[in-house]
Short mmCIF file of C-alpha atoms and ligand atoms in Angstrom, two decimals:
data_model
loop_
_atom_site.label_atom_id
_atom_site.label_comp_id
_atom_site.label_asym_id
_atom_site.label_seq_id
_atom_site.Cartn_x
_atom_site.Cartn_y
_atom_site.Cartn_z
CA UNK A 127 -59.53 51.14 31.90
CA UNK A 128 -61.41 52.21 35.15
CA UNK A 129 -63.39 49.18 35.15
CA UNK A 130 -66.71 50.93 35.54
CA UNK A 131 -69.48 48.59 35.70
CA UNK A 132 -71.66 50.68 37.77
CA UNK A 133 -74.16 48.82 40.10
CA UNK A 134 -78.31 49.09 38.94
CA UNK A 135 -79.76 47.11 42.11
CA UNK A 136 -80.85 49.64 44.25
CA UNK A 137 -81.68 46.52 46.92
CA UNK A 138 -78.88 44.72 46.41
CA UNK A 139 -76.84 47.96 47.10
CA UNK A 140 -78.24 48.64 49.90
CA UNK A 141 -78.10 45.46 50.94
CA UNK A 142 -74.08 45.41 50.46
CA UNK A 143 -73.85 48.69 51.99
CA UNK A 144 -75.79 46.83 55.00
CA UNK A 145 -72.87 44.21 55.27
CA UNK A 146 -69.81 46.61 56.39
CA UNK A 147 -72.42 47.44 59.39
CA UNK A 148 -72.05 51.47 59.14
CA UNK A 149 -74.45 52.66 61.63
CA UNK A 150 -72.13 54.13 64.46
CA UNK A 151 -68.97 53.50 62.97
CA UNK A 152 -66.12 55.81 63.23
CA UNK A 153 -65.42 55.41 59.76
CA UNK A 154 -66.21 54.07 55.93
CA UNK A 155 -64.00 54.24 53.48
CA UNK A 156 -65.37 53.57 49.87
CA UNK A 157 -62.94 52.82 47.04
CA UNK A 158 -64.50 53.85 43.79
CA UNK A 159 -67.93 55.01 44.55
CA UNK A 160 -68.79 56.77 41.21
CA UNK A 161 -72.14 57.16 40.64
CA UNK A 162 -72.72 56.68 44.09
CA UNK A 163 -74.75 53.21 43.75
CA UNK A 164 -73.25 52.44 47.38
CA UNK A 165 -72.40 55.49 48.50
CA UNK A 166 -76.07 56.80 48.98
CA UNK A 167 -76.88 54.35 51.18
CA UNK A 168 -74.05 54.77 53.40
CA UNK A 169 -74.84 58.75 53.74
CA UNK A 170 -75.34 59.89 57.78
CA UNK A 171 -74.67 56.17 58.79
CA UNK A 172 -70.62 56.57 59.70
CA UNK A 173 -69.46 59.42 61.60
CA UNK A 174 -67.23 59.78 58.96
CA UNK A 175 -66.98 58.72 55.12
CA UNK A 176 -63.90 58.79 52.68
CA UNK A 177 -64.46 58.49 49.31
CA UNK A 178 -61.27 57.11 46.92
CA UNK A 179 -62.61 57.97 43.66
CA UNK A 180 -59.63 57.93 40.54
CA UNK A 181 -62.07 59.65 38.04
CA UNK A 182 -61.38 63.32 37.75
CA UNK A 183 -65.28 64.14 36.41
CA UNK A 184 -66.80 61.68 39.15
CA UNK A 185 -64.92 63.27 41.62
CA UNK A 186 -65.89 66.45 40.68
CA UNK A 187 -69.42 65.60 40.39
CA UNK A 188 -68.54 63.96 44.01
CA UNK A 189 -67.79 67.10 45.41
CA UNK A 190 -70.30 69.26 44.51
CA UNK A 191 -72.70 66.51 45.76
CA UNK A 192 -71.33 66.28 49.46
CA UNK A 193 -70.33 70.23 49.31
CA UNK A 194 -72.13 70.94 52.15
CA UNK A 195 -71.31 67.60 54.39
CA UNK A 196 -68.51 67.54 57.02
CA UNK A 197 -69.02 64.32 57.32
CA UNK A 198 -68.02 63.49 53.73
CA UNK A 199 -64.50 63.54 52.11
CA UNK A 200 -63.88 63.28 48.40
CA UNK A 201 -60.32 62.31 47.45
CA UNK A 202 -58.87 62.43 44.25
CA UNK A 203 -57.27 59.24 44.68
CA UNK A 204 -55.54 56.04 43.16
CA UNK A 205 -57.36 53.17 45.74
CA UNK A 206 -54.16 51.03 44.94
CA UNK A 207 -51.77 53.77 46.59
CA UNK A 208 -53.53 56.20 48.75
CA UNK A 209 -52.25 56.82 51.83
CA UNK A 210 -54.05 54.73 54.95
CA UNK A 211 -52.12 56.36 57.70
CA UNK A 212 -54.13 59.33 58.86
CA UNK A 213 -56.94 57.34 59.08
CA UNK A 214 -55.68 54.98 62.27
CA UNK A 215 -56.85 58.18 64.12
CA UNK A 216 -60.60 56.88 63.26
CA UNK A 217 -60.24 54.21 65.18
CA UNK A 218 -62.00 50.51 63.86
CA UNK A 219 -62.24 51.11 59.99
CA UNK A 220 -64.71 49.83 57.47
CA UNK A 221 -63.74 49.21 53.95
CA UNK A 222 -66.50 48.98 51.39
CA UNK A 223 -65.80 49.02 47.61
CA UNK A 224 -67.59 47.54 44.69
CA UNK A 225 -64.11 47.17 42.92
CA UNK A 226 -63.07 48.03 39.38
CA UNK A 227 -62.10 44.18 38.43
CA UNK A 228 -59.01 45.57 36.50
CA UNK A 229 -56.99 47.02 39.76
CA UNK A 230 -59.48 44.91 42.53
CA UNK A 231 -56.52 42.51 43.72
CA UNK A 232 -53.94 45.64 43.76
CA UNK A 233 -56.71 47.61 46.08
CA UNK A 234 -57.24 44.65 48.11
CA UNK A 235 -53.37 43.97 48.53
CA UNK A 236 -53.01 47.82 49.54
CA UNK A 237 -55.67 47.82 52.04
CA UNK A 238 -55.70 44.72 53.58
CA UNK A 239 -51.95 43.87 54.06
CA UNK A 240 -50.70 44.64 57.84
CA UNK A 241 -50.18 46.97 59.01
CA UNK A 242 -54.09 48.58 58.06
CA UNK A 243 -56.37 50.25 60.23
CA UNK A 244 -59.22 48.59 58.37
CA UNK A 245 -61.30 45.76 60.51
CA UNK A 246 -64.12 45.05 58.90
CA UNK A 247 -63.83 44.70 54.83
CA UNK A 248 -66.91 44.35 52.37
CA UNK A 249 -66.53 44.50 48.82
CA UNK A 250 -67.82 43.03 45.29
CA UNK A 251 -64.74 41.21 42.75
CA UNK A 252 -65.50 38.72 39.97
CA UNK A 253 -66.57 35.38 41.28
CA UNK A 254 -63.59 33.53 40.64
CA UNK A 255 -61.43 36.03 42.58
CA UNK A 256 -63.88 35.84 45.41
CA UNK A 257 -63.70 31.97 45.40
CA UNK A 258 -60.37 31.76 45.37
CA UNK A 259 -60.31 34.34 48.72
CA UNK A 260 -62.39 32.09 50.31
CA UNK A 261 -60.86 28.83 49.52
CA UNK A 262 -59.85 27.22 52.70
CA UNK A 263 -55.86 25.94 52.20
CA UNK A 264 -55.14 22.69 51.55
CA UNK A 265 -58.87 22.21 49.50
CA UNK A 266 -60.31 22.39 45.97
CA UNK A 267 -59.47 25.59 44.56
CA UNK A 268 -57.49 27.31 46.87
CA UNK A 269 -54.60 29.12 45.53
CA UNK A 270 -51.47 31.71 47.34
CA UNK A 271 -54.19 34.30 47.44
CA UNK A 272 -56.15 32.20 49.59
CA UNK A 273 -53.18 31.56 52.47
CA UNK A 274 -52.14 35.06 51.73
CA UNK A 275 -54.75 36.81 52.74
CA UNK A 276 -56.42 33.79 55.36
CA UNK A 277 -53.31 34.61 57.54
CA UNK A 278 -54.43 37.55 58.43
CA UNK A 279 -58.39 37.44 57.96
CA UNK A 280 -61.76 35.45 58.12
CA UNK A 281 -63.58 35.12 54.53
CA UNK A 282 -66.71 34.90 54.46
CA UNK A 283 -68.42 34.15 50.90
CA UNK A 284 -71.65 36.46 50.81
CA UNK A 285 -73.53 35.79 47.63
CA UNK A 286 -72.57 35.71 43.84
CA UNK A 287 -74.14 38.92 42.04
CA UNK A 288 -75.29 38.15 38.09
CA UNK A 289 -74.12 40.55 35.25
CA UNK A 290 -77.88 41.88 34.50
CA UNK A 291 -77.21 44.45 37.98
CA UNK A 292 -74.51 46.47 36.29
CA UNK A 293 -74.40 48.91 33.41
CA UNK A 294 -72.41 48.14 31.57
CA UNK A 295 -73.11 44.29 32.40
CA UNK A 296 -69.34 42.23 32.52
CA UNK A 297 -68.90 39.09 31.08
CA UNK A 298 -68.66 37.22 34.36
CA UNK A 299 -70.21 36.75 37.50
CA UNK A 300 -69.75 38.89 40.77
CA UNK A 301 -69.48 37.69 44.24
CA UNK A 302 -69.25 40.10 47.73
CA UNK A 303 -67.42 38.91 50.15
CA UNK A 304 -66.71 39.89 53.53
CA UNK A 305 -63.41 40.14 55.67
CA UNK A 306 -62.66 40.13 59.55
CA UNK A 307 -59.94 40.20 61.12
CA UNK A 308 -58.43 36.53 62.75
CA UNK A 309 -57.42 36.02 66.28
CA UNK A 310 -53.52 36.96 66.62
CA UNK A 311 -53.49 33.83 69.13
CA UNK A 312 -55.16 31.38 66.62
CA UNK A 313 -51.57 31.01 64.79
CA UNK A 314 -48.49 30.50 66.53
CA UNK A 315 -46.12 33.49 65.58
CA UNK A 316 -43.78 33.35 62.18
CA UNK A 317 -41.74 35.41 59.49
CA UNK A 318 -44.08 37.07 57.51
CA UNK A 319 -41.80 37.27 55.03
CA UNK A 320 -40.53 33.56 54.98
CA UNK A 321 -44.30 32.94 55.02
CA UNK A 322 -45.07 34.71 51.77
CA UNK A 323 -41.93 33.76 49.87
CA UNK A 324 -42.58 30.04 50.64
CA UNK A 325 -46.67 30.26 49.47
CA UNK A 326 -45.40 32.46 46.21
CA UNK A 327 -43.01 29.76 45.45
CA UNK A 328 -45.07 26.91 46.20
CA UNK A 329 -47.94 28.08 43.94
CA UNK A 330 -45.83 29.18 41.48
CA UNK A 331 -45.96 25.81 39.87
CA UNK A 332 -48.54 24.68 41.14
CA UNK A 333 -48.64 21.10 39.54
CA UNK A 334 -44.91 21.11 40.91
CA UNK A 335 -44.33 18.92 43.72
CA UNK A 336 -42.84 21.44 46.49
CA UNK A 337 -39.58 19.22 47.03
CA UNK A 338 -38.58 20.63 43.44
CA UNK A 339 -39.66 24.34 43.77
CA UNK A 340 -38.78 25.27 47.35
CA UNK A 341 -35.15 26.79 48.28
CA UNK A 342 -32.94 24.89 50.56
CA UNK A 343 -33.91 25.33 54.20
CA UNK A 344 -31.66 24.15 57.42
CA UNK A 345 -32.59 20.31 57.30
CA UNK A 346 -33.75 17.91 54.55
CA UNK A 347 -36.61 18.20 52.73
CA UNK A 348 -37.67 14.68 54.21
CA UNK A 349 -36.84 16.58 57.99
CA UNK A 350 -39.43 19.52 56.64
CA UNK A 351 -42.24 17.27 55.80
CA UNK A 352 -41.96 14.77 58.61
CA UNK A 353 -42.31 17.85 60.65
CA UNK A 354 -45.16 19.67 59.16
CA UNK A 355 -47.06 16.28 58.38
CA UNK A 356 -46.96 16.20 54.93
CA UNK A 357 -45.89 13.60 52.33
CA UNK A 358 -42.10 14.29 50.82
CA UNK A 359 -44.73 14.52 47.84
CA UNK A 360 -46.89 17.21 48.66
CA UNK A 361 -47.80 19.87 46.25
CA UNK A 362 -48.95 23.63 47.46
CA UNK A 363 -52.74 22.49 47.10
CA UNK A 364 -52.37 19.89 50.21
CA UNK A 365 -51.13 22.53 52.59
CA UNK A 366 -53.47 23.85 55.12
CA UNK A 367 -52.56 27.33 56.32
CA UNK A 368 -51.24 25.98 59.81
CA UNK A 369 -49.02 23.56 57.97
CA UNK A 370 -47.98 26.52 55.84
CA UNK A 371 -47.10 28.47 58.65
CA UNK A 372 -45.58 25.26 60.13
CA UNK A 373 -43.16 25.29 57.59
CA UNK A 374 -42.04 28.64 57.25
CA UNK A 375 -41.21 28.05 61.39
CA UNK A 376 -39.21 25.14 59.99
CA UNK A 377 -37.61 27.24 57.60
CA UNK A 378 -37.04 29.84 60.62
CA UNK A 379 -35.17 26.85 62.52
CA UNK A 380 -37.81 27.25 65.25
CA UNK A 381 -39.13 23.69 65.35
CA UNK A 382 -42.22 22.72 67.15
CA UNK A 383 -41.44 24.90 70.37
CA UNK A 384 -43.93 26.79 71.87
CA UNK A 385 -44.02 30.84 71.57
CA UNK A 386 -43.03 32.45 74.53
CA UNK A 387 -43.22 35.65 75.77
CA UNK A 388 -40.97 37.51 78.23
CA UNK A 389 -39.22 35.25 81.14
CA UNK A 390 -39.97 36.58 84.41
CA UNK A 391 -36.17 35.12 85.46
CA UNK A 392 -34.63 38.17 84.15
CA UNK A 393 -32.08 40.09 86.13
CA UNK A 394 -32.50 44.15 86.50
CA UNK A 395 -30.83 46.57 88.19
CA UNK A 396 -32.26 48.29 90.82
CA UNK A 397 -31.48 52.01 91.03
CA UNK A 398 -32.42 54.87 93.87
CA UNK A 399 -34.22 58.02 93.41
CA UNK A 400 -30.90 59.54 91.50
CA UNK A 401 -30.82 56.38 89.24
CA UNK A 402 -28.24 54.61 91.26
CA UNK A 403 -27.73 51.56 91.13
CA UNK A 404 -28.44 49.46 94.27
CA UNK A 405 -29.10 45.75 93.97
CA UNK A 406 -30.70 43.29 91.44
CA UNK A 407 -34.00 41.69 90.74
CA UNK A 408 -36.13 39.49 88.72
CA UNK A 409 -38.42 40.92 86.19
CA UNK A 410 -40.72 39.76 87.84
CA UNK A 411 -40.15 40.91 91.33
CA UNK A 412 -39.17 44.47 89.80
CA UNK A 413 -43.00 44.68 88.49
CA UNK A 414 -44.65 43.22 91.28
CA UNK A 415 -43.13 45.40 93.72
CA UNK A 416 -42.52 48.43 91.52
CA UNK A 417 -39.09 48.93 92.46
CA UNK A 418 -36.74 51.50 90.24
CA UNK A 419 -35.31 50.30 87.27
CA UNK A 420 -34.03 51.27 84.00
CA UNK A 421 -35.07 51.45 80.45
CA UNK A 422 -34.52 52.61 76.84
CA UNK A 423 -36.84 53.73 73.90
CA UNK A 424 -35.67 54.20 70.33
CA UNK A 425 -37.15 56.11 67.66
CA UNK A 426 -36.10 54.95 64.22
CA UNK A 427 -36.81 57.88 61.46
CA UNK A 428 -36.00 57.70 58.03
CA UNK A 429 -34.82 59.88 55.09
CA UNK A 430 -38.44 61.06 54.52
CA UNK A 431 -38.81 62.48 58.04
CA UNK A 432 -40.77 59.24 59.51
CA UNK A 433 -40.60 57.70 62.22
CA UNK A 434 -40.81 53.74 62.54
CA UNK A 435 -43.62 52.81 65.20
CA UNK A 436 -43.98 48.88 65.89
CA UNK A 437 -47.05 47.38 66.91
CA UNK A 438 -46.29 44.76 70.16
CA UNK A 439 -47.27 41.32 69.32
CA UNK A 440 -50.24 39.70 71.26
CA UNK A 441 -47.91 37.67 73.46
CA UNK A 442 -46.49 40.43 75.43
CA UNK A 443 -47.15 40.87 79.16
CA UNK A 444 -47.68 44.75 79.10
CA UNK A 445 -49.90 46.59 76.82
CA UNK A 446 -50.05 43.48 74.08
CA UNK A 447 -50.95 44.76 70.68
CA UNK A 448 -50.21 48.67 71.55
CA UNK A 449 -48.22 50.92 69.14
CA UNK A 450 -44.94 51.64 70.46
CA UNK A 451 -41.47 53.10 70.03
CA UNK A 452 -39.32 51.88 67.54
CA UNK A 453 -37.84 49.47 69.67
CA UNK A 454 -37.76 49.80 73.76
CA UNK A 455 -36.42 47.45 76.54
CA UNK A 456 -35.12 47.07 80.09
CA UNK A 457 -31.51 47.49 80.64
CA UNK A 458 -30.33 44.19 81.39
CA UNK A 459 -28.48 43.84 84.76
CA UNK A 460 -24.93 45.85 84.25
CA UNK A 461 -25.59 47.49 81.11
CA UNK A 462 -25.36 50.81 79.98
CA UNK A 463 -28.35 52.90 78.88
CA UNK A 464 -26.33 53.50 75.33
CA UNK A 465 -25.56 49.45 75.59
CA UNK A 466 -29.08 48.94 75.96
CA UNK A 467 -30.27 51.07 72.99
CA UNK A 468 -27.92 49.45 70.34
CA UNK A 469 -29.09 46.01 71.58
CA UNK A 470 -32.67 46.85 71.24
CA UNK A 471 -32.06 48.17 67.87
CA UNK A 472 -30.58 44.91 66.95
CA UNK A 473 -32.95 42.67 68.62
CA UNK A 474 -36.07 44.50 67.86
CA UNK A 475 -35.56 46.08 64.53
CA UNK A 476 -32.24 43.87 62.78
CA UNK A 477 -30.24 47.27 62.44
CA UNK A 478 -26.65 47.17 63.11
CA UNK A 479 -25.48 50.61 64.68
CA UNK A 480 -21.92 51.21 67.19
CA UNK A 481 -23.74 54.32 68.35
CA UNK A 482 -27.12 55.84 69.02
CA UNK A 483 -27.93 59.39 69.43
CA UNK A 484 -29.26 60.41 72.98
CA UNK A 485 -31.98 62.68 73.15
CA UNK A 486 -33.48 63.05 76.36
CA UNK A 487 -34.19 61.21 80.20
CA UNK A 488 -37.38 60.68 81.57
CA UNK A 489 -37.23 60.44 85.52
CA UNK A 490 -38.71 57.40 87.12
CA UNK A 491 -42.37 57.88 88.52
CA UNK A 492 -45.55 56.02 88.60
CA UNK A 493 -46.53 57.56 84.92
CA UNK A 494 -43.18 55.43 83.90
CA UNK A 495 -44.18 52.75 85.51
CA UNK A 496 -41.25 53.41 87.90
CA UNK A 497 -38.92 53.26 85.23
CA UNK A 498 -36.18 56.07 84.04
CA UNK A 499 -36.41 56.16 80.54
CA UNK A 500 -33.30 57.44 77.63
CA UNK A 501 -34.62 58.39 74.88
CA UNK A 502 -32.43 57.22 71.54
CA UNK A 503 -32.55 57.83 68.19
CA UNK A 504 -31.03 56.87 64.68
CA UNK A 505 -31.71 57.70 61.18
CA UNK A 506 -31.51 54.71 58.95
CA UNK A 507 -31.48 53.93 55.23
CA UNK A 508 -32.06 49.74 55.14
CA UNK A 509 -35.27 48.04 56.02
CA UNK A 510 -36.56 46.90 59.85
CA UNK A 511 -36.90 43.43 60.38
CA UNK A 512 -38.40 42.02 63.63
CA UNK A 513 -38.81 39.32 65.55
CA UNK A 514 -42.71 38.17 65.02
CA UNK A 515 -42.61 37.14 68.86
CA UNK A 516 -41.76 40.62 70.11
CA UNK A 517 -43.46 42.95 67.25
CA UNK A 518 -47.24 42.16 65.26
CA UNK A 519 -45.53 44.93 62.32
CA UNK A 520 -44.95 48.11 61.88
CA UNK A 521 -45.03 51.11 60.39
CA UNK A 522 -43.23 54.58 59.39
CA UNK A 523 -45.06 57.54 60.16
CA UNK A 524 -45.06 61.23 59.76
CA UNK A 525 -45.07 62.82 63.12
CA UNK A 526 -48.36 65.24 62.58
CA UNK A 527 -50.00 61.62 61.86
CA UNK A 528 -48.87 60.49 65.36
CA UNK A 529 -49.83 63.80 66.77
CA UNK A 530 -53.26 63.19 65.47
CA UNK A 531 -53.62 59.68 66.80
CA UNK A 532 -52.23 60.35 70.09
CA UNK A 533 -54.61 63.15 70.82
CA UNK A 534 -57.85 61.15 68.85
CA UNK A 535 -57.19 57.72 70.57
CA UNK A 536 -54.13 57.57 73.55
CA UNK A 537 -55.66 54.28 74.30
CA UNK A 538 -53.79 52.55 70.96
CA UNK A 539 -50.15 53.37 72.45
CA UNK A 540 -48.01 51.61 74.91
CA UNK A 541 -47.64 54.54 77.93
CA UNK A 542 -44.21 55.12 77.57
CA UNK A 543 -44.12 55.82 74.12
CA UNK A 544 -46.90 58.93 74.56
CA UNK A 545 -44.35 59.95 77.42
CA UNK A 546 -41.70 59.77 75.08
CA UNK A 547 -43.18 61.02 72.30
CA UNK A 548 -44.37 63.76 73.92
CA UNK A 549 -41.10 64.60 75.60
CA UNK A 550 -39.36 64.53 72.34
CA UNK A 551 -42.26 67.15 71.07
CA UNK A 552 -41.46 68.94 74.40
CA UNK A 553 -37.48 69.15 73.70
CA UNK A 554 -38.58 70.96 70.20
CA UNK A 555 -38.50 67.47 67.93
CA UNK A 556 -34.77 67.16 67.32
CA UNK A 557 -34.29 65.64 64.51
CA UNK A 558 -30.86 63.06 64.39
CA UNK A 559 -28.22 63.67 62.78
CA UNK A 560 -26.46 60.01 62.77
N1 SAM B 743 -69.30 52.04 43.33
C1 SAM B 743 -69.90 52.27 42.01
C2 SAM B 743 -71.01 51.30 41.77
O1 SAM B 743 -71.15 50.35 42.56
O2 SAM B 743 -71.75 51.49 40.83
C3 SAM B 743 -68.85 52.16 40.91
C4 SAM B 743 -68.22 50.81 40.77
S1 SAM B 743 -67.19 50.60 39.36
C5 SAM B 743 -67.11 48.86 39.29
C6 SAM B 743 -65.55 50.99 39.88
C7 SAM B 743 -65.30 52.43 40.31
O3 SAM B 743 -63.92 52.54 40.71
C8 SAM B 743 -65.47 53.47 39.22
O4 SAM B 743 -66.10 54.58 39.76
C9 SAM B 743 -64.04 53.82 38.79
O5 SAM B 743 -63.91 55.14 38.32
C10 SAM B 743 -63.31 53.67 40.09
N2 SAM B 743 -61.89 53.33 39.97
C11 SAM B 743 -61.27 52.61 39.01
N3 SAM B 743 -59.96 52.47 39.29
C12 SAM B 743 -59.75 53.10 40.46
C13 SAM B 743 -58.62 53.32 41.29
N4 SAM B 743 -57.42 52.82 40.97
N5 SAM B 743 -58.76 54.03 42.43
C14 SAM B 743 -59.98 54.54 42.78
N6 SAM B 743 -61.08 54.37 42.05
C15 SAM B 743 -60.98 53.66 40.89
#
């Protein structure tokens, strides 16, 4: 039931080993290494290794093994569940696995779905899962797996592996394939969700044409396919992933606008030294010229203890693709700071609130960027949903995680969240009560 074909080749396991490039890296993280057929030629290569190993008696064996190397950690693990957040503190993570076939999707779909700190994936699946990966959209054999995961990473198709380099040997072939990351910027923005509800659909049936599987969306199906450039025939198969994504913006009523980032036309207040207000400006000319102005942060916790962090999209002006507060904004021109916060938390995260709990003010200075800063919070129950031009995703996270991070790698955060963050540590981490 634990799939354990374990891997004979010392060459070829060194050579697969060779693929996640370890030398250097901050950290490897090996799902299922059992008899350590990988694992022993990734030893003193990382600065750091984490083995996810499910077997109780492997793990022990595991242990005893790497007893003596700080370097090493063994965890008693299920690869389809464990828990990737402490390990955003590493920094750029390698993933390496030759995967048990019977859970290799799940593990895939745990670690490779965003939010991850993984950026550089290796590992070995049967060859038909592996081609399917690979498949580009819209040609022979591709399949939802293929847009799925293509949205969000390069496949590259290594080699195919025959069943004569495992013991026991599997009935099928073996492939390794290799993931990177894709450009943020090669895709114009969408709802991810939208995204994956329309490709599940689609290939559901695949032999469907999509007129007759898809739900109603705000025009005609004839509007949709006129503008995605399709045929009103088209089945899933004929998509390519930007048509894919063209139709969820459909779906999204965006159309074929452009994504935009923040207008520089904007109006602020000014304020003086005792946050005052004492004129207006653009956004624009409030940066440039690093006048006083206003702003809120939010942190969003829920009824685990965690706090929501969002990760800004690439199209931001300031600090694109940092991890930031729950949702944080200007105050637009003659707004209140407790105005500002329960727009933000509509606009940014899709939650509904009359009230927000204050928790502290941060004076304006250059380590604000000029800015005084209320600090909100709320406690919430439902689910965040963002706008994909504003926020890349998200995640909840305990606050000794963020500790962690913040102290291994500041560099990863927007400012004003650490000064936020840390101010909320400072004002002995009230917890609210909304
Ligand atoms: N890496 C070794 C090799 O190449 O020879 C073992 C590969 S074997 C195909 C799969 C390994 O994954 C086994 O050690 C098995 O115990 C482990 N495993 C199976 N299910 C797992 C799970 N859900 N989480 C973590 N490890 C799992």
């Amino acid at each position: 039931s634990l799939g354990q074909n374990f891997l004979v080749d010392e060459d070829l396991a060194r050579w697969i080993a060779d693929q996640v490039e370890p030398d250097g890296a901050p950290l490897v993280i090996e799902a299922g290494p059992g008899l350590r057929a990988l694992t022993q030629h990734l030893e003193d290569r990382p600065k750091h290794l984490l083995l996810v190993e499910k077997d109780r008696e492997l793990v022990a064996t595991l242990r005893e093994h790497y007893l003596d190397e700080p370097g090493v950690t063994v965890l008693e693990a299920d690869a389809t569940r464990f828990d990737l957040r402490p390990w955003y503190a590493y920094g750029e993570v390698g993933f390496i696995g030759n995967l048990p076939y019977s859970v290799g999707g799940e593990i895939l779909r745990h670690v490779l779905t965003p939010p991850t700190p993984v950026r550089r994936a290796v590992f070995m699946l049967q060859k038909e899962v592996c081609q399917r990966l690979a498949a580009v959209p819209g040609a022979a054999g591709c399949g939802a797996l293929s847009a799925l995961v293509q949205v969000d990473w390069e496949v590259e198709m290594l080699r195919v592996v025959p069943p004569e380099v495992f013991r026991p040997r599997p009935k099928v072939d073996s492939a390794v394939v290799r993931l990177t990351p894709r450009d943020p910027a090669s895709l114009p923005v969408f709802d991810r969700r939208v995204f994956d509800r329309l490709v599940r659909v689609g290939f559901g049936q695949r032999r469907k044409q999509l007129k007759n599987l898809l739900p109603p969306g705000p025009d005609t199906w004839e509007a949709a396919a006129a503008a995605v450039g399709l045929l009103v025939t088209a089945r899933a198969e004929e998509l390519s992933l930007l048509q894919w994504v063209a139709l969820a913006r459909w779906y999204e009523g965006r159309g074929a606008t452009p994504d935009e980032g923040q207008s520089g036309e904007e109006r602020f207040d000014v304020v003086d030294e005792w946050d005052a207000v004492i004129g207006q400006e653009t956004r624009a000319q409030v940066h440039a010229t690093g006048l006083r102005h206003r702003a809120v942060h939010l942190l969003i916790w829920n009824g685990r203890g965690e706090v929501f962090l969002q990760q800004r999209s690439h199209l931001k002006d300031v600090a694109p693709l940092k991890w930031d507060s729950s949702a944080a904004g200007h105050l637009d021109a003659g707004e209140t700071y407790a105005q500002a916060a329960v727009r933000e938390l509509r606009e940014e995260a899709g939650i509904a609130v009359e009230t927000t709990e204050r928790v502290l003010k941060i004076p304006a200075s250059a380590a604000t960027g000029h800015e005084f800063v209320e600090l909100h919070q709320v406690k919430t129950s439902g689910r965040i949903h963002w706008p994909p031009e504003e926020v890349r995703t998200g995640e909840w996270f305990l606050p000794e995680q963020l500790d962690d991070w913040i102290e291994r790698r500041p560099s990863d955060f927007a400012g004003g969240f650490i000064t936020c963050w840390k101010a909320w540590r400072q004002a002995g981490s009230p917890m609210p009560s909304l």
